[in-house]
Amino acid sequence: MKRGAKLAVYAVLVVGAFVSVFPYLMVVFTSLKTAPQLNSTAPWLPAVPGTLANFVSLFDGSIANVSFLAYLWHTVLLTVVLTIGQLVFTTFAAYAFARMRFPGRQLLFWAYVATLMVPNVVTMIPLYLIMRQIGWVDTWLGLVAPYLLGSPYGIFLMRQFFQTLPADLEDAARIDGAGTMSILLRVILPLSKPILGTLTILTIVFSWHNFLWPLIISSSDSTRVVTVGIASLQGNLGADYNLMMAGSFVALVPLIVVFLLFQRSIVRSVALTGLK
């Protein structure tokens, strides 16, 4: 590649990186500004001098009795429960679709995967009506139930990976007397660590920033998660962008930490899954 073309590619990459990172920089800058600084300076300029008053106000409960720390705990709990549920039930369902033989297996699998084409917002109202009928509105059961038992994308991802594993390994295990559950736990899952890691990361990210369903199903602080909590800051205080950006920054930090800690595993898992 010629030098001019290479410089053009780098220029495009730099612009793309800046456009991608800029919203996050604005979150950081705005969270460190006071209200007068926000109104008197351009949004893309850093706070000089910066202040941590927005973060203090966020966690001391002095603003409209908002328990932001409780929202964070609810989000952590929701993420852990959904991740465990997704890993367990998605693994069982994907293995059944990949290896077990039963009538209508392909038809059932593709019918389930076809639900990926349906936008989530379409199912929100029917889901809410179901939860209301069984009395799960504003409860933890109602919050986790729609996503606990696996997802079409997760099952499709795991099923495709399971199909790449040699069937001879299972045949050898059956000859040695292993049952289906033993084969899954002792043969298949140890070979599936990359795809399990990928599914774990995807589930954590989805659960952490999920907003629409928690907004619909929760109406009290006892079930409110951090994304809905940030939105409630706007509702209680008008448009306090400093406080909202401070909350957004706090909600963003755990995902950044997860990525920094596991970036090599994430990249390796995604690459391995793509190559398979």
Short mmCIF file of C-alpha atoms in Angstrom, two decimals, residues 94-225:
data_model
loop_
_atom_site.label_atom_id
_atom_site.label_comp_id
_atom_site.label_asym_id
_atom_site.label_seq_id
_atom_site.Cartn_x
_atom_site.Cartn_y
_atom_site.Cartn_z
CA ALA A 94 -28.31 -25.73 22.52
CA TYR A 95 -26.99 -29.21 23.26
CA ALA A 96 -30.43 -30.70 22.69
CA PHE A 97 -30.76 -28.93 19.35
CA ALA A 98 -27.21 -29.85 18.31
CA ARG A 99 -26.91 -33.49 19.37
CA MET A 100 -30.18 -35.05 20.48
CA ARG A 101 -32.63 -36.55 18.03
CA PHE A 102 -36.38 -35.93 18.47
CA PRO A 103 -39.29 -35.27 16.10
CA GLY A 104 -39.54 -31.69 14.84
CA ARG A 105 -36.12 -30.73 16.13
CA GLN A 106 -35.12 -28.63 13.11
CA LEU A 107 -38.55 -27.05 12.74
CA LEU A 108 -38.65 -26.10 16.42
CA PHE A 109 -35.09 -24.73 16.35
CA TRP A 110 -35.57 -22.53 13.29
CA ALA A 111 -38.98 -21.35 14.49
CA TYR A 112 -37.35 -20.28 17.76
CA VAL A 113 -34.41 -18.61 16.00
CA ALA A 114 -36.87 -16.78 13.73
CA THR A 115 -38.00 -14.82 16.77
CA LEU A 116 -34.69 -12.94 16.43
CA MET A 117 -36.36 -11.07 13.58
CA VAL A 118 -39.03 -9.70 15.94
CA PRO A 119 -38.03 -6.43 17.65
CA ASN A 120 -38.09 -6.60 21.44
CA VAL A 121 -40.46 -3.65 21.69
CA VAL A 122 -43.16 -5.68 19.94
CA THR A 123 -43.30 -8.19 22.79
CA MET A 124 -43.11 -5.71 25.66
CA ILE A 125 -46.84 -5.05 26.01
CA PRO A 126 -47.89 -8.74 25.82
CA LEU A 127 -45.15 -9.57 28.35
CA TYR A 128 -46.36 -6.86 30.69
CA LEU A 129 -49.97 -8.08 30.44
CA ILE A 130 -48.83 -11.62 31.29
CA MET A 131 -46.85 -10.37 34.28
CA ARG A 132 -49.82 -8.34 35.47
CA GLN A 133 -52.13 -11.36 35.25
CA ILE A 134 -49.83 -13.49 37.39
CA GLY A 135 -49.06 -10.66 39.82
CA TRP A 136 -45.37 -10.22 38.99
CA VAL A 137 -45.41 -6.50 38.20
CA ASP A 138 -42.79 -4.61 40.23
CA THR A 139 -41.27 -7.87 41.50
CA TRP A 140 -37.92 -9.52 40.94
CA LEU A 141 -39.64 -12.50 39.30
CA GLY A 142 -41.16 -10.21 36.73
CA LEU A 143 -37.83 -8.48 36.19
CA VAL A 144 -35.80 -11.63 35.44
CA ALA A 145 -38.37 -14.05 34.01
CA PRO A 146 -38.33 -12.93 30.32
CA TYR A 147 -34.54 -13.34 30.03
CA LEU A 148 -33.71 -16.09 32.52
CA LEU A 149 -34.39 -19.15 30.37
CA GLY A 150 -32.05 -18.39 27.50
CA SER A 151 -32.24 -16.29 24.37
CA PRO A 152 -32.55 -17.20 20.66
CA TYR A 153 -29.16 -15.69 19.86
CA GLY A 154 -27.41 -17.47 22.72
CA ILE A 155 -28.93 -20.83 21.81
CA PHE A 156 -28.04 -20.33 18.14
CA LEU A 157 -24.46 -19.39 19.08
CA MET A 158 -23.95 -22.37 21.39
CA ARG A 159 -25.65 -24.83 19.05
CA GLN A 160 -23.40 -23.84 16.16
CA PHE A 161 -20.33 -24.34 18.35
CA PHE A 162 -21.50 -27.72 19.67
CA GLN A 163 -21.97 -28.94 16.11
CA THR A 164 -18.29 -28.29 15.37
CA LEU A 165 -17.16 -30.67 18.13
CA PRO A 166 -16.28 -34.19 16.92
CA ALA A 167 -19.08 -36.68 17.52
CA ASP A 168 -16.45 -39.38 18.05
CA LEU A 169 -15.70 -37.92 21.47
CA GLU A 170 -19.28 -38.52 22.58
CA ASP A 171 -19.31 -42.01 21.04
CA ALA A 172 -16.15 -42.91 22.94
CA ALA A 173 -17.66 -41.60 26.17
CA ARG A 174 -20.85 -43.63 25.63
CA ILE A 175 -18.79 -46.77 25.05
CA ASP A 176 -17.16 -46.09 28.42
CA GLY A 177 -20.62 -45.97 29.98
CA ALA A 178 -21.21 -42.21 30.23
CA GLY A 179 -24.76 -40.90 30.06
CA THR A 180 -26.00 -37.79 28.28
CA MET A 181 -25.61 -35.51 31.29
CA SER A 182 -22.15 -36.87 32.05
CA ILE A 183 -21.06 -36.33 28.43
CA LEU A 184 -22.34 -32.77 28.50
CA LEU A 185 -20.66 -31.90 31.78
CA ARG A 186 -17.38 -33.81 31.41
CA VAL A 187 -16.74 -33.80 27.65
CA ILE A 188 -18.63 -30.99 25.93
CA LEU A 189 -18.42 -28.15 28.45
CA PRO A 190 -14.64 -28.38 29.06
CA LEU A 191 -14.17 -27.98 25.30
CA SER A 192 -16.62 -25.07 25.18
CA LYS A 193 -14.87 -22.56 27.43
CA PRO A 194 -14.31 -19.99 24.62
CA ILE A 195 -17.95 -19.90 23.58
CA LEU A 196 -19.12 -19.93 27.22
CA GLY A 197 -16.87 -16.94 27.85
CA THR A 198 -18.34 -15.14 24.87
CA LEU A 199 -21.90 -15.85 26.01
CA THR A 200 -21.03 -14.69 29.52
CA ILE A 201 -19.66 -11.37 28.27
CA LEU A 202 -22.63 -10.79 25.98
CA THR A 203 -25.08 -11.54 28.78
CA ILE A 204 -23.29 -9.30 31.26
CA VAL A 205 -23.29 -6.37 28.85
CA PHE A 206 -26.94 -6.87 27.92
CA SER A 207 -28.09 -7.27 31.52
CA TRP A 208 -26.11 -4.30 32.76
CA HIS A 209 -27.45 -1.76 30.29
CA ASN A 210 -30.93 -3.20 29.75
CA PHE A 211 -33.36 -0.34 30.11
CA LEU A 212 -36.76 -0.77 28.46
CA TRP A 213 -38.06 -3.87 30.25
CA PRO A 214 -36.90 -2.76 33.74
CA LEU A 215 -38.49 0.64 33.06
CA ILE A 216 -41.83 -1.02 32.22
CA ILE A 217 -41.97 -3.69 34.90
CA SER A 218 -40.50 -1.82 37.91
CA SER A 219 -42.20 1.07 39.65
CA SER A 220 -40.50 1.23 43.05
CA ASP A 221 -36.98 1.59 44.39
CA SER A 222 -36.97 -2.05 45.52
CA THR A 223 -36.66 -3.34 41.94
CA ARG A 224 -35.19 -0.34 40.12
CA VAL A 225 -31.86 -0.86 38.31
#
